[in-house]
Amino acid sequence: MFGGFRLDEEGHLRAGGLRVSELAERFGTPLFVLDEDRIRENYRRFRQAFSSRWERVVVAYAYKANSALAVCRVLQQEGAGAEVVSEGELRAALKVGVPPERIFFNGNAKSEAEIELAVEKGVKINLDSLEEVEVVGEVAGRLGKEAEVGLRVNPGIEVPTHPYIATGVKDSKFGLELETGEALEGFRKALEVGLRVKGIHFHLGSQLLDLRPFEEGTRKVMEFAGLLKRELGLELEFVDVGGGLGVPERPGERGPSPEDLASRVVPILEEHAEGGKPFTLVLEPGRYLVGDAGLLLLRVEYVKPRKGGATWICVDGGTNLLLRPALMGTYYHMELADRRGEGGGEVVNVGGPLCQAGDVIGRGRRLPPVRRGDLLVVFNAGAYTLTMANQYNSRPRAAVVMVKGEKAEVIRKRESCEDIWRYDTLPSWL
Ligand code: LLP
């Protein structure tokens, strides 16, 4: 099963030492469940793969995957840095105690206020455009502070993933192009405006199961780093190869391990670093660290047989909590939380509660006979779920529970309807 979740002898799914059906009774549904130990294991496995091969490594957890403070705190305790892309994520990283030098601020449209905050706090800023180089130069000058920066380059590589999450391709909005000379100009300019140019950054895309693009990207970027040294005399202190390691989505599928990734990428770094000052290798995994540590528990409200078609299973959470099936057609594996030993089963579709025909989180799934009141478990729900959730149809967002062995506590409260209206006001004339 995904993430080490398992069925007990009586056929009940457990998270840590607890039955998920009991968690659903206790905390209500829809409910996200996160297994703390699994997050720690994922982090250690990832970190070890690289630090066994390279001296200085920073694993900067990508907060966009899951920015619940408890998750950020667990990873901070493990020693993770943070990859952040907004004021909110940056403040979260500082709040849980990540040292500023291990925070990497990415993004193609950082506001001046965000840049001021980043410079004030002394986090590393990965610059994404020629204009941003100038703005950060101005801000640092105005604040009388030194800004430590990297530049994000776009290596222009085709990556086999959904186009919405392929970021290192030629026409992507991210980074400075290697091919056209824009990246070199960016580095030159950054030095001119007095920034402390420390590193280079690239990120190819997300949910990558094929490791070849990582090799190609690393090779291109390291060749470019050689050019920077020759042309500008620049010795980089960090090389940030981004995130993107994919996870298996279907039962039986096998994804590449961090070991696989490290064994492909590190030799390329070694080859190019020869003779130079050893730099820090930065990685920005998100999904790999938290994806399989999470479950989404949904209650079956109704079962609706259709003559000549698949039965609809109607559950209490849909693409409001699990947006990716609607956005990108993502497959999420689902099972019933409690097996009753019945065989058979049929092919069903799983629909959420929203007034939107596209609110479907699973199609053509084979499940044991499903009844009203059953608990449906969605696997791989730890990354890019709650962070992408919305309140469409005025549905409060789900609660999140963290499990550690026999313990379970709420780490994010369930929203109420009052919360939905919290920022609404009526104008004076109504
Ligand atoms: N670093 C940068 C600069 C990124 O843009 C991303 C993801 C990551 C790190 C983390 O990538 P990961 O290891 O999690 O694949 N919302 C999308 C995924 C977002 C991808 C954007 N960047 C989804 O629903 O799959």
mmCIF file of N, CA and C in Angstrom, residues 275-399:
data_model
loop_
_atom_site.group_PDB
_atom_site.id
_atom_site.type_symbol
_atom_site.label_atom_id
_atom_site.label_comp_id
_atom_site.label_asym_id
_atom_site.label_seq_id
_atom_site.Cartn_x
_atom_site.Cartn_y
_atom_site.Cartn_z
ATOM 1 N N GLY A 275 38.321 20.333 -9.494
ATOM 2 C CA GLY A 275 39.262 21.444 -9.404
ATOM 3 C C GLY A 275 38.658 22.685 -8.789
ATOM 4 N N GLY A 276 37.329 22.803 -8.840
ATOM 5 C CA GLY A 276 36.689 24.017 -8.314
ATOM 6 C C GLY A 276 36.406 23.881 -6.837
ATOM 7 N N LYS A 277 35.891 24.960 -6.279
ATOM 8 C CA LYS A 277 35.518 24.954 -4.869
ATOM 9 C C LYS A 277 34.252 24.107 -4.729
ATOM 10 N N PRO A 278 34.184 23.210 -3.768
ATOM 11 C CA PRO A 278 32.964 22.409 -3.677
ATOM 12 C C PRO A 278 31.783 23.275 -3.244
ATOM 13 N N PHE A 279 30.692 23.128 -3.936
ATOM 14 C CA PHE A 279 29.516 23.948 -3.631
ATOM 15 C C PHE A 279 28.495 23.113 -2.854
ATOM 16 N N THR A 280 27.520 23.815 -2.300
ATOM 17 C CA THR A 280 26.419 23.140 -1.614
ATOM 18 C C THR A 280 25.398 22.705 -2.657
ATOM 19 N N LEU A 281 24.981 21.463 -2.535
ATOM 20 C CA LEU A 281 23.932 20.956 -3.413
ATOM 21 C C LEU A 281 22.588 21.179 -2.716
ATOM 22 N N VAL A 282 21.706 21.903 -3.392
ATOM 23 C CA VAL A 282 20.382 22.171 -2.830
ATOM 24 C C VAL A 282 19.345 21.376 -3.620
ATOM 25 N N LEU A 283 18.431 20.754 -2.895
ATOM 26 C CA LEU A 283 17.324 20.039 -3.545
ATOM 27 C C LEU A 283 16.020 20.543 -2.957
ATOM 28 N N GLU A 284 14.976 20.530 -3.754
ATOM 29 C CA GLU A 284 13.711 21.109 -3.303
ATOM 30 C C GLU A 284 12.537 20.142 -3.459
ATOM 31 N N PRO A 285 12.602 18.994 -2.803
ATOM 32 C CA PRO A 285 11.492 18.057 -2.981
ATOM 33 C C PRO A 285 10.249 18.491 -2.208
ATOM 34 N N GLY A 286 9.114 18.288 -2.793
ATOM 35 C CA GLY A 286 7.849 18.556 -2.106
ATOM 36 C C GLY A 286 7.053 17.265 -2.023
ATOM 37 N N ARG A 287 6.536 16.873 -3.163
ATOM 38 C CA ARG A 287 5.653 15.706 -3.225
ATOM 39 C C ARG A 287 6.280 14.452 -2.610
ATOM 40 N N TYR A 288 7.567 14.215 -2.898
ATOM 41 C CA TYR A 288 8.189 12.987 -2.432
ATOM 42 C C TYR A 288 8.173 12.888 -0.907
ATOM 43 N N LEU A 289 8.321 14.018 -0.237
ATOM 44 C CA LEU A 289 8.423 13.980 1.226
ATOM 45 C C LEU A 289 7.080 13.760 1.915
ATOM 46 N N VAL A 290 6.027 14.314 1.326
ATOM 47 C CA VAL A 290 4.752 14.283 2.063
ATOM 48 C C VAL A 290 3.600 13.582 1.347
ATOM 49 N N GLY A 291 3.737 13.360 0.041
ATOM 50 C CA GLY A 291 2.609 12.837 -0.750
ATOM 51 C C GLY A 291 2.035 11.553 -0.189
ATOM 52 N N ASP A 292 2.882 10.540 -0.048
ATOM 53 C CA ASP A 292 2.338 9.237 0.349
ATOM 54 C C ASP A 292 2.106 9.127 1.847
ATOM 55 N N ALA A 293 2.429 10.186 2.588
ATOM 56 C CA ALA A 293 2.178 10.179 4.035
ATOM 57 C C ALA A 293 0.754 10.625 4.360
ATOM 58 N N GLY A 294 -0.017 10.945 3.336
ATOM 59 C CA GLY A 294 -1.351 11.499 3.592
ATOM 60 C C GLY A 294 -2.480 10.678 3.009
ATOM 61 N N LEU A 295 -3.603 10.697 3.724
ATOM 62 C CA LEU A 295 -4.836 10.070 3.248
ATOM 63 C C LEU A 295 -5.933 11.113 3.280
ATOM 64 N N LEU A 296 -6.903 10.966 2.415
ATOM 65 C CA LEU A 296 -8.126 11.761 2.542
ATOM 66 C C LEU A 296 -9.262 10.777 2.792
ATOM 67 N N LEU A 297 -9.970 11.002 3.899
ATOM 68 C CA LEU A 297 -11.086 10.113 4.252
ATOM 69 C C LEU A 297 -12.401 10.779 3.867
ATOM 70 N N LEU A 298 -13.190 10.080 3.097
ATOM 71 C CA LEU A 298 -14.455 10.631 2.610
ATOM 72 C C LEU A 298 -15.590 9.668 2.959
ATOM 73 N N ARG A 299 -16.711 10.237 3.347
ATOM 74 C CA ARG A 299 -17.862 9.410 3.697
ATOM 75 C C ARG A 299 -18.741 9.236 2.464
ATOM 76 N N VAL A 300 -19.183 8.005 2.244
ATOM 77 C CA VAL A 300 -20.106 7.757 1.128
ATOM 78 C C VAL A 300 -21.497 8.205 1.562
ATOM 79 N N GLU A 301 -22.012 9.221 0.880
ATOM 80 C CA GLU A 301 -23.352 9.717 1.224
ATOM 81 C C GLU A 301 -24.424 8.886 0.513
ATOM 82 N N TYR A 302 -24.203 8.647 -0.759
ATOM 83 C CA TYR A 302 -25.214 7.903 -1.529
ATOM 84 C C TYR A 302 -24.559 7.025 -2.578
ATOM 85 N N VAL A 303 -25.274 5.954 -2.892
ATOM 86 C CA VAL A 303 -24.852 5.065 -3.981
ATOM 87 C C VAL A 303 -25.965 5.104 -5.020
ATOM 88 N N LYS A 304 -25.591 5.411 -6.233
ATOM 89 C CA LYS A 304 -26.598 5.655 -7.273
ATOM 90 C C LYS A 304 -26.366 4.747 -8.483
ATOM 91 N N PRO A 305 -27.027 3.620 -8.533
ATOM 92 C CA PRO A 305 -26.821 2.742 -9.689
ATOM 93 C C PRO A 305 -27.375 3.401 -10.951
ATOM 94 N N ARG A 306 -26.737 3.163 -12.067
ATOM 95 C CA ARG A 306 -27.197 3.695 -13.358
ATOM 96 C C ARG A 306 -27.404 2.524 -14.303
ATOM 97 N N LYS A 307 -28.563 2.479 -14.892
ATOM 98 C CA LYS A 307 -28.803 1.396 -15.856
ATOM 99 C C LYS A 307 -27.875 1.551 -17.049
ATOM 100 N N GLY A 308 -27.117 0.516 -17.336
ATOM 101 C CA GLY A 308 -26.252 0.553 -18.517
ATOM 102 C C GLY A 308 -25.009 1.399 -18.332
ATOM 103 N N GLY A 309 -24.756 1.862 -17.123
ATOM 104 C CA GLY A 309 -23.545 2.667 -16.898
ATOM 105 C C GLY A 309 -22.968 2.380 -15.530
ATOM 106 N N ALA A 310 -21.861 2.993 -15.244
ATOM 107 C CA ALA A 310 -21.212 2.764 -13.950
ATOM 108 C C ALA A 310 -22.042 3.385 -12.822
ATOM 109 N N THR A 311 -22.067 2.725 -11.709
ATOM 110 C CA THR A 311 -22.729 3.242 -10.502
ATOM 111 C C THR A 311 -21.971 4.469 -10.005
ATOM 112 N N TRP A 312 -22.714 5.463 -9.564
ATOM 113 C CA TRP A 312 -22.056 6.644 -8.970
ATOM 114 C C TRP A 312 -21.969 6.487 -7.460
ATOM 115 N N ILE A 313 -20.791 6.699 -6.956
ATOM 116 C CA ILE A 313 -20.583 6.757 -5.514
ATOM 117 C C ILE A 313 -20.454 8.237 -5.186
ATOM 118 N N CYS A 314 -21.355 8.758 -4.373
ATOM 119 C CA CYS A 314 -21.344 10.194 -4.066
ATOM 120 C C CYS A 314 -20.767 10.399 -2.671
ATOM 121 N N VAL A 315 -19.669 11.117 -2.605
ATOM 122 C CA VAL A 315 -18.947 11.270 -1.335
ATOM 123 C C VAL A 315 -18.939 12.727 -0.863
ATOM 124 N N ASP A 316 -18.523 12.935 0.379
ATOM 125 C CA ASP A 316 -18.682 14.269 0.981
ATOM 126 C C ASP A 316 -17.521 15.244 0.721
ATOM 127 N N GLY A 317 -16.603 14.860 -0.128
ATOM 128 C CA GLY A 317 -15.554 15.802 -0.545
ATOM 129 C C GLY A 317 -15.162 15.464 -1.972
ATOM 130 N N GLY A 318 -14.841 16.471 -2.733
ATOM 131 C CA GLY A 318 -14.495 16.211 -4.131
ATOM 132 C C GLY A 318 -13.358 17.107 -4.570
ATOM 133 N N THR A 319 -13.546 17.733 -5.724
ATOM 134 C CA THR A 319 -12.454 18.531 -6.277
ATOM 135 C C THR A 319 -12.269 19.851 -5.529
ATOM 136 N N ASN A 320 -13.109 20.127 -4.539
ATOM 137 C CA ASN A 320 -12.803 21.235 -3.618
ATOM 138 C C ASN A 320 -11.573 20.900 -2.771
ATOM 139 N N LEU A 321 -11.394 19.608 -2.465
ATOM 140 C CA LEU A 321 -10.265 19.182 -1.624
ATOM 141 C C LEU A 321 -9.189 18.475 -2.433
ATOM 142 N N LEU A 322 -9.565 17.984 -3.586
ATOM 143 C CA LEU A 322 -8.678 17.188 -4.415
ATOM 144 C C LEU A 322 -8.817 17.751 -5.833
ATOM 145 N N LEU A 323 -8.173 18.881 -6.024
ATOM 146 C CA LEU A 323 -8.381 19.629 -7.270
ATOM 147 C C LEU A 323 -7.730 18.974 -8.477
ATOM 148 N N ARG A 324 -6.652 18.236 -8.257
ATOM 149 C CA ARG A 324 -5.834 17.798 -9.386
ATOM 150 C C ARG A 324 -6.559 16.918 -10.408
ATOM 151 N N PRO A 325 -7.509 16.060 -10.002
ATOM 152 C CA PRO A 325 -8.242 15.322 -11.040
ATOM 153 C C PRO A 325 -8.974 16.269 -12.010
ATOM 154 N N ALA A 326 -9.500 17.378 -11.486
ATOM 155 C CA ALA A 326 -10.208 18.314 -12.370
ATOM 156 C C ALA A 326 -9.228 19.147 -13.193
ATOM 157 N N LEU A 327 -8.102 19.461 -12.573
ATOM 158 C CA LEU A 327 -7.135 20.353 -13.225
ATOM 159 C C LEU A 327 -6.324 19.615 -14.290
ATOM 160 N N MET A 328 -5.942 18.386 -13.949
ATOM 161 C CA MET A 328 -4.986 17.697 -14.816
ATOM 162 C C MET A 328 -5.347 16.249 -15.071
ATOM 163 N N GLY A 329 -6.526 15.826 -14.649
ATOM 164 C CA GLY A 329 -6.913 14.435 -14.861
ATOM 165 C C GLY A 329 -6.102 13.443 -14.049
ATOM 166 N N THR A 330 -5.601 13.877 -12.904
ATOM 167 C CA THR A 330 -4.753 13.001 -12.084
ATOM 168 C C THR A 330 -5.522 11.800 -11.535
ATOM 169 N N TYR A 331 -4.860 10.663 -11.513
ATOM 170 C CA TYR A 331 -5.413 9.455 -10.911
ATOM 171 C C TYR A 331 -5.054 9.419 -9.430
ATOM 172 N N TYR A 332 -6.044 9.204 -8.592
ATOM 173 C CA TYR A 332 -5.813 8.940 -7.160
ATOM 174 C C TYR A 332 -6.347 7.564 -6.830
ATOM 175 N N HIS A 333 -5.526 6.760 -6.192
ATOM 176 C CA HIS A 333 -5.980 5.432 -5.827
ATOM 177 C C HIS A 333 -6.930 5.503 -4.630
ATOM 178 N N MET A 334 -7.989 4.698 -4.679
ATOM 179 C CA MET A 334 -9.010 4.715 -3.607
ATOM 180 C C MET A 334 -9.368 3.303 -3.192
ATOM 181 N N GLU A 335 -9.666 3.183 -1.919
ATOM 182 C CA GLU A 335 -10.160 1.901 -1.412
ATOM 183 C C GLU A 335 -11.139 2.165 -0.282
ATOM 184 N N LEU A 336 -11.916 1.139 0.057
ATOM 185 C CA LEU A 336 -12.758 1.273 1.242
ATOM 186 C C LEU A 336 -11.893 1.047 2.477
ATOM 187 N N ALA A 337 -12.207 1.790 3.537
ATOM 188 C CA ALA A 337 -11.378 1.700 4.753
ATOM 189 C C ALA A 337 -11.523 0.355 5.443
ATOM 190 N N ASP A 338 -12.685 -0.219 5.327
ATOM 191 C CA ASP A 338 -12.936 -1.481 6.029
ATOM 192 C C ASP A 338 -13.413 -2.534 5.047
ATOM 193 N N ARG A 339 -12.681 -3.585 4.981
ATOM 194 C CA ARG A 339 -13.077 -4.709 4.134
ATOM 195 C C ARG A 339 -14.051 -5.569 4.914
ATOM 196 N N ARG A 340 -15.107 -5.954 4.249
ATOM 197 C CA ARG A 340 -16.061 -6.817 4.951
ATOM 198 C C ARG A 340 -15.953 -8.257 4.460
ATOM 199 N N GLY A 341 -14.875 -8.520 3.748
ATOM 200 C CA GLY A 341 -14.670 -9.872 3.262
ATOM 201 C C GLY A 341 -15.545 -10.218 2.068
ATOM 202 N N GLU A 342 -16.269 -9.246 1.545
ATOM 203 C CA GLU A 342 -17.091 -9.550 0.380
ATOM 204 C C GLU A 342 -16.236 -9.562 -0.872
ATOM 205 N N GLY A 343 -16.477 -10.470 -1.727
ATOM 206 C CA GLY A 343 -15.752 -10.490 -3.000
ATOM 207 C C GLY A 343 -16.503 -9.649 -4.007
ATOM 208 N N GLY A 344 -16.252 -9.911 -5.243
ATOM 209 C CA GLY A 344 -17.020 -9.261 -6.315
ATOM 210 C C GLY A 344 -16.712 -7.804 -6.441
ATOM 211 N N GLY A 345 -17.723 -7.028 -6.386
ATOM 212 C CA GLY A 345 -17.534 -5.600 -6.565
ATOM 213 C C GLY A 345 -17.872 -5.211 -7.988
ATOM 214 N N GLU A 346 -17.882 -3.953 -8.221
ATOM 215 C CA GLU A 346 -18.250 -3.484 -9.550
ATOM 216 C C GLU A 346 -17.484 -2.214 -9.898
ATOM 217 N N VAL A 347 -17.649 -1.824 -11.141
ATOM 218 C CA VAL A 347 -16.957 -0.631 -11.589
ATOM 219 C C VAL A 347 -17.812 0.589 -11.262
ATOM 220 N N VAL A 348 -17.204 1.553 -10.594
ATOM 221 C CA VAL A 348 -17.955 2.730 -10.146
ATOM 222 C C VAL A 348 -17.228 4.022 -10.549
ATOM 223 N N ASN A 349 -17.996 5.094 -10.531
ATOM 224 C CA ASN A 349 -17.411 6.429 -10.622
ATOM 225 C C ASN A 349 -17.569 7.080 -9.255
ATOM 226 N N VAL A 350 -16.625 7.924 -8.901
ATOM 227 C CA VAL A 350 -16.705 8.582 -7.591
ATOM 228 C C VAL A 350 -16.868 10.082 -7.796
ATOM 229 N N GLY A 351 -18.002 10.589 -7.357
ATOM 230 C CA GLY A 351 -18.296 12.011 -7.539
ATOM 231 C C GLY A 351 -18.294 12.739 -6.213
ATOM 232 N N GLY A 352 -17.782 13.959 -6.215
ATOM 233 C CA GLY A 352 -17.835 14.799 -5.018
ATOM 234 C C GLY A 352 -19.189 15.472 -4.918
ATOM 235 N N PRO A 353 -19.338 16.372 -3.935
ATOM 236 C CA PRO A 353 -20.631 16.993 -3.667
ATOM 237 C C PRO A 353 -20.883 18.308 -4.406
ATOM 238 N N LEU A 354 -19.954 18.723 -5.248
ATOM 239 C CA LEU A 354 -20.058 20.076 -5.810
ATOM 240 C C LEU A 354 -21.030 20.153 -6.983
ATOM 241 N N CYS A 355 -21.583 21.363 -7.160
ATOM 242 C CA CYS A 355 -22.455 21.606 -8.299
ATOM 243 C C CYS A 355 -21.606 21.898 -9.518
ATOM 244 N N GLN A 356 -21.018 20.873 -10.040
ATOM 245 C CA GLN A 356 -20.107 21.005 -11.175
ATOM 246 C C GLN A 356 -19.956 19.585 -11.711
ATOM 247 N N ALA A 357 -20.342 19.397 -12.966
ATOM 248 C CA ALA A 357 -20.324 18.031 -13.510
ATOM 249 C C ALA A 357 -18.913 17.444 -13.493
ATOM 250 N N GLY A 358 -17.932 18.310 -13.531
ATOM 251 C CA GLY A 358 -16.540 17.841 -13.528
ATOM 252 C C GLY A 358 -16.016 17.502 -12.139
ATOM 253 N N ASP A 359 -16.887 17.577 -11.144
ATOM 254 C CA ASP A 359 -16.447 17.254 -9.783
ATOM 255 C C ASP A 359 -16.430 15.734 -9.601
ATOM 256 N N VAL A 360 -15.484 15.110 -10.275
ATOM 257 C CA VAL A 360 -15.363 13.650 -10.256
ATOM 258 C C VAL A 360 -13.926 13.338 -9.864
ATOM 259 N N ILE A 361 -13.750 12.519 -8.829
ATOM 260 C CA ILE A 361 -12.377 12.250 -8.386
ATOM 261 C C ILE A 361 -11.898 10.851 -8.766
ATOM 262 N N GLY A 362 -12.791 10.058 -9.318
ATOM 263 C CA GLY A 362 -12.362 8.737 -9.790
ATOM 264 C C GLY A 362 -13.364 8.205 -10.798
ATOM 265 N N ARG A 363 -12.866 7.624 -11.848
ATOM 266 C CA ARG A 363 -13.752 7.054 -12.868
ATOM 267 C C ARG A 363 -13.357 5.624 -13.165
ATOM 268 N N GLY A 364 -14.366 4.804 -13.357
ATOM 269 C CA GLY A 364 -14.110 3.425 -13.766
ATOM 270 C C GLY A 364 -13.292 2.647 -12.761
ATOM 271 N N ARG A 365 -13.579 2.832 -11.475
ATOM 272 C CA ARG A 365 -12.822 2.132 -10.422
ATOM 273 C C ARG A 365 -13.540 0.858 -10.007
ATOM 274 N N ARG A 366 -12.736 -0.162 -9.750
ATOM 275 C CA ARG A 366 -13.347 -1.385 -9.220
ATOM 276 C C ARG A 366 -13.218 -1.388 -7.696
ATOM 277 N N LEU A 367 -14.359 -1.389 -7.039
ATOM 278 C CA LEU A 367 -14.371 -1.409 -5.567
ATOM 279 C C LEU A 367 -15.282 -2.548 -5.114
ATOM 280 N N PRO A 368 -15.052 -3.053 -3.892
ATOM 281 C CA PRO A 368 -16.020 -4.016 -3.350
ATOM 282 C C PRO A 368 -17.379 -3.317 -3.253
ATOM 283 N N PRO A 369 -18.451 -4.059 -3.082
ATOM 284 C CA PRO A 369 -19.771 -3.403 -3.028
ATOM 285 C C PRO A 369 -19.767 -2.244 -2.027
ATOM 286 N N VAL A 370 -20.196 -1.102 -2.456
ATOM 287 C CA VAL A 370 -20.156 0.094 -1.611
ATOM 288 C C VAL A 370 -21.554 0.406 -1.115
ATOM 289 N N ARG A 371 -21.636 0.785 0.156
ATOM 290 C CA ARG A 371 -22.938 1.144 0.732
ATOM 291 C C ARG A 371 -22.884 2.551 1.307
ATOM 292 N N ARG A 372 -24.057 3.142 1.384
ATOM 293 C CA ARG A 372 -24.178 4.435 2.065
ATOM 294 C C ARG A 372 -23.556 4.317 3.457
ATOM 295 N N GLY A 373 -22.740 5.313 3.827
ATOM 296 C CA GLY A 373 -22.121 5.286 5.164
ATOM 297 C C GLY A 373 -20.720 4.697 5.166
ATOM 298 N N ASP A 374 -20.311 4.030 4.083
ATOM 299 C CA ASP A 374 -18.943 3.487 4.031
ATOM 300 C C ASP A 374 -17.926 4.623 4.047
ATOM 301 N N LEU A 375 -16.710 4.252 4.404
ATOM 302 C CA LEU A 375 -15.634 5.249 4.396
ATOM 303 C C LEU A 375 -14.692 4.942 3.233
ATOM 304 N N LEU A 376 -14.513 5.933 2.388
ATOM 305 C CA LEU A 376 -13.631 5.782 1.230
ATOM 306 C C LEU A 376 -12.295 6.458 1.545
ATOM 307 N N VAL A 377 -11.209 5.781 1.224
ATOM 308 C CA VAL A 377 -9.878 6.317 1.510
ATOM 309 C C VAL A 377 -9.190 6.672 0.200
ATOM 310 N N VAL A 378 -8.707 7.900 0.123
ATOM 311 C CA VAL A 378 -7.930 8.323 -1.040
ATOM 312 C C VAL A 378 -6.462 8.349 -0.619
ATOM 313 N N PHE A 379 -5.622 7.633 -1.354
ATOM 314 C CA PHE A 379 -4.197 7.568 -1.017
ATOM 315 C C PHE A 379 -3.416 8.706 -1.681
ATOM 316 N N ASN A 380 -2.178 8.849 -1.259
ATOM 317 C CA ASN A 380 -1.292 9.854 -1.855
ATOM 318 C C ASN A 380 -1.844 11.266 -1.695
ATOM 319 N N ALA A 381 -2.523 11.516 -0.595
ATOM 320 C CA ALA A 381 -3.217 12.796 -0.451
ATOM 321 C C ALA A 381 -2.457 13.795 0.433
ATOM 322 N N GLY A 382 -1.160 13.553 0.640
ATOM 323 C CA GLY A 382 -0.408 14.454 1.512
ATOM 324 C C GLY A 382 0.145 15.682 0.820
ATOM 325 N N ALA A 383 0.260 15.637 -0.508
ATOM 326 C CA ALA A 383 0.864 16.765 -1.233
ATOM 327 C C ALA A 383 -0.121 17.358 -2.242
ATOM 328 N N TYR A 384 -0.089 18.654 -2.357
ATOM 329 C CA TYR A 384 -0.899 19.360 -3.357
ATOM 330 C C TYR A 384 -2.387 19.014 -3.263
ATOM 331 N N THR A 385 -2.872 18.931 -2.043
ATOM 332 C CA THR A 385 -4.308 18.699 -1.851
ATOM 333 C C THR A 385 -4.873 19.878 -1.064
ATOM 334 N N LEU A 386 -4.612 19.895 0.262
ATOM 335 C CA LEU A 386 -5.157 21.012 1.039
ATOM 336 C C LEU A 386 -4.593 22.355 0.569
ATOM 337 N N THR A 387 -3.351 22.374 0.118
ATOM 338 C CA THR A 387 -2.783 23.657 -0.330
ATOM 339 C C THR A 387 -3.462 24.149 -1.603
ATOM 340 N N MET A 388 -4.137 23.256 -2.306
ATOM 341 C CA MET A 388 -4.831 23.671 -3.527
ATOM 342 C C MET A 388 -6.355 23.647 -3.353
ATOM 343 N N ALA A 389 -6.791 23.467 -2.120
ATOM 344 C CA ALA A 389 -8.228 23.326 -1.861
ATOM 345 C C ALA A 389 -8.936 24.674 -1.968
ATOM 346 N N ASN A 390 -10.221 24.625 -2.152
ATOM 347 C CA ASN A 390 -11.006 25.865 -2.257
ATOM 348 C C ASN A 390 -12.341 25.694 -1.534
ATOM 349 N N GLN A 391 -13.096 26.793 -1.479
ATOM 350 C CA GLN A 391 -14.363 26.774 -0.733
ATOM 351 C C GLN A 391 -15.560 26.848 -1.662
ATOM 352 N N TYR A 392 -15.401 26.346 -2.871
ATOM 353 C CA TYR A 392 -16.503 26.390 -3.831
ATOM 354 C C TYR A 392 -17.764 25.803 -3.203
ATOM 355 N N ASN A 393 -18.890 26.423 -3.518
ATOM 356 C CA ASN A 393 -20.193 26.053 -2.951
ATOM 357 C C ASN A 393 -20.259 26.310 -1.441
ATOM 358 N N SER A 394 -19.403 27.196 -0.956
ATOM 359 C CA SER A 394 -19.360 27.492 0.480
ATOM 360 C C SER A 394 -19.201 26.225 1.314
ATOM 361 N N ARG A 395 -18.287 25.389 0.861
ATOM 362 C CA ARG A 395 -17.970 24.189 1.635
ATOM 363 C C ARG A 395 -16.703 24.461 2.445
ATOM 364 N N PRO A 396 -16.810 24.377 3.729
ATOM 365 C CA PRO A 396 -15.626 24.611 4.568
ATOM 366 C C PRO A 396 -14.531 23.608 4.236
ATOM 367 N N ARG A 397 -13.292 24.034 4.337
ATOM 368 C CA ARG A 397 -12.195 23.102 4.067
ATOM 369 C C ARG A 397 -12.046 22.088 5.206
ATOM 370 N N ALA A 398 -11.547 20.930 4.833
ATOM 371 C CA ALA A 398 -11.490 19.793 5.759
ATOM 372 C C ALA A 398 -10.470 20.014 6.871
ATOM 373 N N ALA A 399 -10.646 19.263 7.940
ATOM 374 C CA ALA A 399 -9.663 19.251 9.023
ATOM 375 C C ALA A 399 -8.497 18.351 8.639
#
